[in-house]
């Protein structure tokens, strides 16, 4: 005779598995990993072939840095349940973080095929495309994400950054304004919007946005450095100098603020201080052309033409064809031939 209690027993069994999985997820969110491990082991003991349990074990393994075990658990979950979106997505994130972009893309696309309207999947796929240099695909995926979830502030921000990075500052403004509108406390978005305004020459607006970023996250070297650049662009040298020095105090190992301080001091006629700052910038950031170019300008203005030419050529080796450095080198060569200089032949630049 058939046991009439069997369906109820199976339901109770599954309910216990679900409860253990929910307990494990709650424990992981609270970083109680031992509790999460125990709960998942209890679920696994009840049914070692539960795709949900295997997927959550993968998440725990990944959180603890056991990446090989995490990948194995995700793949086992997918084998048991090929339509399990979170297993495909979690596998994609794991592979993405490991830099395995091709299999990560395939896993994201599989997750997207199963859940085509999901904004988060599209956002992660966009990030992968941006990192792999597929700009058009990245933009399309970011736009898809914000169409599906209009308050997705990070997607708006990253779309704006993508457009700024490819020289479309005017088009980057609207997405970044969306990011700050949906998340007024999102400091990165305010900083990136300030960069856009600076690029567009709207420095007073940029200053206001940069100050908001600083209010939200005091103590970031990028913020202080950018504020210094904006103040200098408005002719407020003393305030700019204070910001560059504050940036250096926050992160003395970063070369950009040293370079900007050096250029400011040079323009103020404080050549000894300027040279020390610029040489420190070159030491700290030997792969950036800006600090070496700034040092070249100082050397040229000091009449040390041979050293100046060496500096310009070194900057061009780092970034061949860089227009500002090429212009400085050509101006130096004209000066060495005794020809008149244009007003901006030895103009300085700023280091982002």
Short mmCIF file of C-alpha atoms in Angstrom, two decimals:
data_model
loop_
_atom_site.label_atom_id
_atom_site.label_comp_id
_atom_site.label_asym_id
_atom_site.label_seq_id
_atom_site.Cartn_x
_atom_site.Cartn_y
_atom_site.Cartn_z
CA UNK A 1 0.00 0.00 0.00
CA UNK A 2 1.25 3.49 -0.88
CA UNK A 3 2.31 5.61 2.08
CA UNK A 4 -0.07 8.58 2.09
CA UNK A 5 2.37 10.51 4.27
CA UNK A 6 5.15 10.35 1.67
CA UNK A 7 4.36 13.65 -0.14
CA UNK A 8 4.14 15.46 3.18
CA UNK A 9 7.43 13.94 4.28
CA UNK A 10 9.10 15.01 1.02
CA UNK A 11 7.71 18.51 1.40
CA UNK A 12 9.02 18.69 4.95
CA UNK A 13 12.41 17.41 3.78
CA UNK A 14 12.59 20.10 1.09
CA UNK A 15 11.44 22.74 3.53
CA UNK A 16 14.30 21.82 5.86
CA UNK A 17 16.78 22.15 2.98
CA UNK A 18 15.36 25.54 2.06
CA UNK A 19 15.55 26.72 5.66
CA UNK A 20 19.19 25.69 5.99
CA UNK A 21 20.02 27.53 2.76
CA UNK A 22 18.24 30.68 3.92
CA UNK A 23 20.05 30.50 7.25
CA UNK A 24 23.36 30.14 5.42
CA UNK A 25 22.70 33.17 3.21
CA UNK A 26 21.75 35.27 6.24
CA UNK A 27 24.92 34.17 8.03
CA UNK A 28 27.06 35.06 4.99
CA UNK A 29 25.53 38.53 4.83
CA UNK A 30 26.51 39.00 8.47
CA UNK A 31 29.95 37.45 7.84
CA UNK A 32 29.26 34.57 10.21
CA UNK A 33 31.01 32.10 7.95
CA UNK A 34 31.24 29.22 10.43
CA UNK A 35 27.47 29.35 10.89
CA UNK A 36 26.98 29.50 7.13
CA UNK A 37 29.23 26.49 6.65
CA UNK A 38 27.30 24.46 9.23
CA UNK A 39 23.93 25.35 7.72
CA UNK A 40 25.07 24.41 4.22
CA UNK A 41 26.55 21.16 5.46
CA UNK A 42 23.20 20.29 7.04
CA UNK A 43 21.44 21.07 3.77
CA UNK A 44 24.02 19.04 1.84
CA UNK A 45 23.61 16.06 4.18
CA UNK A 46 19.86 16.10 3.53
CA UNK A 47 20.38 16.17 -0.25
CA UNK A 48 23.85 16.27 -1.82
CA UNK A 49 22.23 16.80 -5.24
CA UNK A 50 20.43 20.05 -4.44
CA UNK A 51 21.45 22.66 -7.03
CA UNK A 52 20.51 25.47 -4.65
CA UNK A 53 22.74 24.11 -1.90
CA UNK A 54 25.64 23.62 -4.31
CA UNK A 55 25.24 27.16 -5.64
CA UNK A 56 25.27 28.59 -2.13
CA UNK A 57 28.30 26.48 -1.23
CA UNK A 58 29.99 28.03 -4.25
CA UNK A 59 29.13 31.48 -2.95
CA UNK A 60 30.62 30.66 0.45
CA UNK A 61 33.76 29.19 -1.11
CA UNK A 62 34.18 32.30 -3.27
CA UNK A 63 33.69 34.62 -0.29
CA UNK A 64 36.39 32.73 1.61
CA UNK A 65 38.76 32.81 -1.36
CA UNK A 66 38.49 29.11 -2.27
CA UNK A 67 38.01 29.89 -5.94
CA UNK A 68 38.60 26.43 -7.39
CA UNK A 69 36.06 24.87 -5.02
CA UNK A 70 33.64 27.70 -5.79
CA UNK A 71 33.88 27.13 -9.54
CA UNK A 72 33.40 23.40 -9.08
CA UNK A 73 30.31 23.95 -6.93
CA UNK A 74 28.76 26.38 -9.42
CA UNK A 75 29.38 24.03 -12.32
CA UNK A 76 27.86 21.12 -10.37
CA UNK A 77 24.78 23.24 -9.66
CA UNK A 78 24.46 24.10 -13.36
CA UNK A 79 24.83 20.45 -14.32
CA UNK A 80 21.97 19.56 -11.97
CA UNK A 81 19.82 22.54 -12.98
CA UNK A 82 20.89 24.16 -16.28
CA UNK A 83 18.20 26.86 -15.92
CA UNK A 84 19.45 28.13 -12.57
CA UNK A 85 20.21 31.78 -13.30
CA UNK A 86 22.13 32.55 -10.10
CA UNK A 87 24.55 29.68 -10.69
CA UNK A 88 25.42 30.97 -14.18
CA UNK A 89 25.66 34.54 -12.89
CA UNK A 90 27.81 33.68 -9.86
CA UNK A 91 30.09 31.60 -12.07
CA UNK A 92 30.40 34.54 -14.47
CA UNK A 93 31.32 36.93 -11.63
CA UNK A 94 33.93 34.47 -10.34
CA UNK A 95 35.52 34.04 -13.77
CA UNK A 96 35.36 37.79 -14.40
CA UNK A 97 37.22 38.56 -11.16
CA UNK A 98 39.89 36.05 -12.20
CA UNK A 99 40.36 37.84 -15.52
CA UNK A 100 39.02 34.90 -17.53
CA UNK A 101 36.95 37.19 -19.70
CA UNK A 102 35.92 34.87 -22.51
CA UNK A 103 34.33 32.15 -20.33
CA UNK A 104 32.94 34.88 -18.07
CA UNK A 105 31.20 36.48 -21.04
CA UNK A 106 29.71 33.13 -22.02
CA UNK A 107 28.38 32.61 -18.49
CA UNK A 108 26.91 36.13 -18.33
CA UNK A 109 25.22 35.61 -21.70
CA UNK A 110 23.77 32.30 -20.53
CA UNK A 111 22.38 34.01 -17.43
CA UNK A 112 21.00 36.81 -19.59
CA UNK A 113 19.35 34.33 -21.93
CA UNK A 114 17.55 32.82 -18.94
CA UNK A 115 16.63 36.21 -17.44
CA UNK A 116 16.77 38.68 -20.35
CA UNK A 117 15.30 41.73 -18.60
CA UNK A 118 17.66 41.71 -15.62
CA UNK A 119 19.57 44.98 -15.20
CA UNK A 120 22.33 43.60 -12.94
CA UNK A 121 23.37 40.95 -15.44
CA UNK A 122 23.52 43.57 -18.19
CA UNK A 123 25.56 45.89 -15.95
CA UNK A 124 28.18 43.23 -15.23
CA UNK A 125 28.32 42.31 -18.90
CA UNK A 126 28.85 45.99 -19.76
CA UNK A 127 31.72 46.19 -17.29
CA UNK A 128 33.35 43.16 -18.89
CA UNK A 129 32.98 44.69 -22.35
CA UNK A 130 34.48 47.98 -21.13
CA UNK A 131 37.46 46.18 -19.60
CA UNK A 132 38.05 44.17 -22.77
CA UNK A 133 37.92 47.23 -25.03
CA UNK A 134 34.54 46.57 -26.65
CA UNK A 135 33.29 50.11 -26.23
CA UNK A 136 30.11 49.96 -28.35
CA UNK A 137 28.94 46.75 -26.71
CA UNK A 138 29.68 48.20 -23.27
CA UNK A 139 27.65 51.33 -23.96
CA UNK A 140 24.72 49.31 -25.29
CA UNK A 141 24.74 47.04 -22.24
CA UNK A 142 24.92 49.98 -19.80
CA UNK A 143 22.02 51.68 -21.58
CA UNK A 144 20.02 48.44 -21.47
CA UNK A 145 20.64 48.24 -17.71
CA UNK A 146 19.42 51.77 -17.00
CA UNK A 147 16.42 51.35 -19.29
CA UNK A 148 15.38 48.31 -17.27
CA UNK A 149 16.25 49.92 -13.92
CA UNK A 150 16.18 53.72 -14.22
CA UNK A 151 17.42 54.28 -10.65
CA UNK A 152 20.56 52.14 -11.19
CA UNK A 153 23.00 54.86 -10.13
CA UNK A 154 26.17 52.84 -10.59
CA UNK A 155 25.22 51.92 -14.14
CA UNK A 156 24.55 55.60 -14.93
CA UNK A 157 27.92 56.51 -13.40
CA UNK A 158 29.85 53.88 -15.30
CA UNK A 159 28.14 54.84 -18.56
CA UNK A 160 29.27 58.42 -17.96
CA UNK A 161 32.83 57.31 -17.21
CA UNK A 162 32.88 55.20 -20.38
CA UNK A 163 31.82 58.19 -22.48
CA UNK A 164 34.32 60.49 -20.76
CA UNK A 165 37.14 58.01 -21.32
CA UNK A 166 36.50 57.98 -25.09
CA UNK A 167 36.43 61.77 -25.32
CA UNK A 168 32.67 62.29 -25.28
CA UNK A 169 32.52 64.60 -22.27
CA UNK A 170 29.41 66.41 -23.52
CA UNK A 171 27.54 63.11 -23.75
CA UNK A 172 28.86 61.96 -20.37
CA UNK A 173 27.21 64.80 -18.46
CA UNK A 174 23.62 63.50 -18.63
CA UNK A 175 24.34 59.97 -17.34
CA UNK A 176 26.41 61.33 -14.46
CA UNK A 177 23.68 63.79 -13.52
CA UNK A 178 21.29 60.83 -13.46
CA UNK A 179 23.69 59.02 -11.12
CA UNK A 180 23.82 61.93 -8.67
CA UNK A 181 20.06 62.47 -8.89
CA UNK A 182 19.29 58.84 -8.02
CA UNK A 183 22.07 58.59 -5.41
CA UNK A 184 22.90 62.03 -3.95
CA UNK A 185 25.41 60.43 -1.59
CA UNK A 186 27.37 58.74 -4.40
CA UNK A 187 30.74 60.49 -4.12
CA UNK A 188 32.30 58.80 -7.15
CA UNK A 189 29.54 60.17 -9.36
CA UNK A 190 30.09 63.73 -8.08
CA UNK A 191 33.84 63.38 -8.69
CA UNK A 192 33.31 62.05 -12.21
CA UNK A 193 30.81 64.81 -12.95
CA UNK A 194 33.41 67.33 -11.79
CA UNK A 195 35.89 65.80 -14.24
CA UNK A 196 33.35 66.17 -17.04
CA UNK A 197 32.67 69.81 -16.17
CA UNK A 198 36.41 70.46 -16.04
CA UNK A 199 36.83 68.87 -19.46
CA UNK A 200 34.02 71.08 -20.81
CA UNK A 201 35.65 74.20 -19.35
CA UNK A 202 32.87 74.81 -16.82
CA UNK A 203 35.28 75.05 -13.92
CA UNK A 204 33.05 76.92 -11.45
CA UNK A 205 30.41 74.18 -11.75
CA UNK A 206 33.15 71.58 -11.52
CA UNK A 207 34.44 73.13 -8.30
CA UNK A 208 31.00 72.90 -6.69
CA UNK A 209 30.67 69.24 -7.65
CA UNK A 210 34.19 68.43 -6.51
CA UNK A 211 33.53 70.03 -3.13
CA UNK A 212 30.42 67.87 -2.77
CA UNK A 213 32.53 64.76 -3.41
CA UNK A 214 34.97 65.92 -0.72
CA UNK A 215 32.13 66.53 1.73
CA UNK A 216 30.90 62.99 1.17
CA UNK A 217 34.31 61.31 1.41
CA UNK A 218 37.01 63.44 3.06
CA UNK A 219 40.55 62.25 2.70
CA UNK A 220 40.74 61.14 -0.93
CA UNK A 221 43.86 62.27 -2.77
CA UNK A 222 42.12 62.37 -6.17
CA UNK A 223 39.53 64.79 -4.84
CA UNK A 224 42.04 67.23 -3.38
CA UNK A 225 44.24 67.07 -6.47
CA UNK A 226 41.32 67.76 -8.80
CA UNK A 227 40.09 70.63 -6.62
CA UNK A 228 43.58 72.12 -6.82
CA UNK A 229 43.48 71.91 -10.62
CA UNK A 230 40.08 73.61 -10.69
CA UNK A 231 41.18 76.41 -8.36
CA UNK A 232 44.33 76.98 -10.40
CA UNK A 233 42.23 77.21 -13.58
CA UNK A 234 40.33 80.06 -11.90
CA UNK A 235 43.53 81.90 -10.96
CA UNK A 236 43.29 81.08 -7.25
CA UNK A 237 46.92 80.00 -6.84
CA UNK A 238 47.14 80.15 -3.05
CA UNK A 239 44.06 77.98 -2.59
CA UNK A 240 45.27 75.59 -5.28
CA UNK A 241 48.67 75.26 -3.61
CA UNK A 242 46.97 74.39 -0.32
CA UNK A 243 44.91 71.68 -2.02
CA UNK A 244 47.92 70.14 -3.75
CA UNK A 245 49.79 70.09 -0.44
CA UNK A 246 46.76 68.49 1.23
CA UNK A 247 46.72 65.82 -1.49
CA UNK A 248 50.41 65.14 -0.88
CA UNK A 249 49.79 64.89 2.88
CA UNK A 250 47.05 62.32 2.25
CA UNK A 251 49.10 60.17 -0.16
CA UNK A 252 52.75 61.25 -0.32
CA UNK A 253 53.57 58.30 -2.57
CA UNK A 254 51.32 59.54 -5.40
CA UNK A 255 53.14 61.56 -8.05
CA UNK A 256 50.33 63.58 -9.64
CA UNK A 257 49.90 66.12 -6.84
CA UNK A 258 53.68 66.60 -6.58
CA UNK A 259 53.71 67.39 -10.32
CA UNK A 260 50.84 69.84 -10.08
CA UNK A 261 52.42 71.55 -7.09
CA UNK A 262 55.72 71.74 -8.98
CA UNK A 263 54.09 73.33 -12.01
CA UNK A 264 52.29 75.87 -9.81
CA UNK A 265 55.51 76.78 -8.00
CA UNK A 266 57.34 77.14 -11.31
CA UNK A 267 54.64 79.47 -12.64
CA UNK A 268 54.99 81.48 -9.42
CA UNK A 269 58.75 81.84 -9.97
CA UNK A 270 59.72 79.58 -7.05
CA UNK A 271 62.07 77.50 -9.18
CA UNK A 272 64.05 75.74 -6.47
CA UNK A 273 60.92 74.45 -4.73
CA UNK A 274 59.37 73.65 -8.10
CA UNK A 275 62.29 71.53 -9.26
CA UNK A 276 62.29 69.54 -6.02
CA UNK A 277 58.56 68.85 -6.35
CA UNK A 278 58.80 67.89 -10.03
CA UNK A 279 61.76 65.58 -9.49
CA UNK A 280 59.86 63.90 -6.67
CA UNK A 281 56.89 63.49 -9.02
CA UNK A 282 59.10 61.87 -11.66
CA UNK A 283 60.57 59.54 -9.06
CA UNK A 284 57.15 58.50 -7.79
CA UNK A 285 55.46 58.24 -11.20
CA UNK A 286 58.19 57.33 -13.69
CA UNK A 287 55.73 55.97 -16.26
CA UNK A 288 53.62 59.15 -16.50
CA UNK A 289 54.65 61.66 -19.19
CA UNK A 290 53.15 64.70 -17.41
CA UNK A 291 55.65 65.05 -14.54
CA UNK A 292 58.63 64.59 -16.87
CA UNK A 293 57.17 67.15 -19.28
CA UNK A 294 56.68 69.60 -16.40
CA UNK A 295 60.29 69.11 -15.36
CA UNK A 296 61.34 69.74 -18.96
CA UNK A 297 59.49 73.07 -18.97
CA UNK A 298 61.27 74.13 -15.78
CA UNK A 299 64.66 73.10 -17.14
CA UNK A 300 63.98 75.01 -20.36
CA UNK A 301 62.98 78.14 -18.46
CA UNK A 302 66.16 77.77 -16.37
CA UNK A 303 68.28 77.71 -19.55
CA UNK A 304 69.28 74.04 -19.13
CA UNK A 305 68.38 73.16 -22.69
CA UNK A 306 70.16 69.81 -22.99
CA UNK A 307 68.45 68.46 -19.87
CA UNK A 308 65.12 69.91 -21.02
CA UNK A 309 65.38 68.15 -24.37
CA UNK A 310 66.19 64.88 -22.63
CA UNK A 311 63.12 65.28 -20.43
CA UNK A 312 60.80 66.01 -23.37
CA UNK A 313 62.13 63.06 -25.34
CA UNK A 314 61.73 60.78 -22.33
CA UNK A 315 58.10 61.91 -21.99
CA UNK A 316 57.52 61.17 -25.68
CA UNK A 317 58.99 57.70 -25.26
CA UNK A 318 56.36 57.06 -22.61
CA UNK A 319 53.54 58.37 -24.82
CA UNK A 320 54.64 58.83 -28.43
CA UNK A 321 52.98 61.70 -30.24
CA UNK A 322 51.62 63.41 -27.12
CA UNK A 323 50.73 66.82 -28.54
CA UNK A 324 51.56 68.99 -25.54
CA UNK A 325 55.03 67.49 -25.11
CA UNK A 326 55.73 67.61 -28.84
CA UNK A 327 54.84 71.30 -28.81
CA UNK A 328 57.19 71.94 -25.90
CA UNK A 329 60.02 70.11 -27.67
CA UNK A 330 59.49 72.07 -30.88
CA UNK A 331 59.44 75.33 -28.89
CA UNK A 332 62.71 74.37 -27.22
CA UNK A 333 64.30 73.62 -30.58
CA UNK A 334 63.21 77.03 -31.91
CA UNK A 335 64.63 78.72 -28.82
CA UNK A 336 67.93 76.87 -29.25
CA UNK A 337 68.07 78.16 -32.85
CA UNK A 338 67.47 81.71 -31.64
CA UNK A 339 63.99 81.96 -33.11
CA UNK A 340 61.18 83.81 -31.29
CA UNK A 341 58.92 81.72 -29.06
CA UNK A 342 55.16 81.59 -29.20
CA UNK A 343 53.44 82.61 -25.96
CA UNK A 344 52.45 79.04 -25.10
CA UNK A 345 55.59 77.21 -26.22
CA UNK A 346 56.52 76.47 -22.61
CA UNK A 347 53.06 76.32 -21.08
CA UNK A 348 52.64 73.80 -18.34
CA UNK A 349 50.13 71.00 -18.04
CA UNK A 350 48.39 69.42 -15.10
CA UNK A 351 48.64 65.84 -13.95
CA UNK A 352 45.13 64.38 -13.63
#
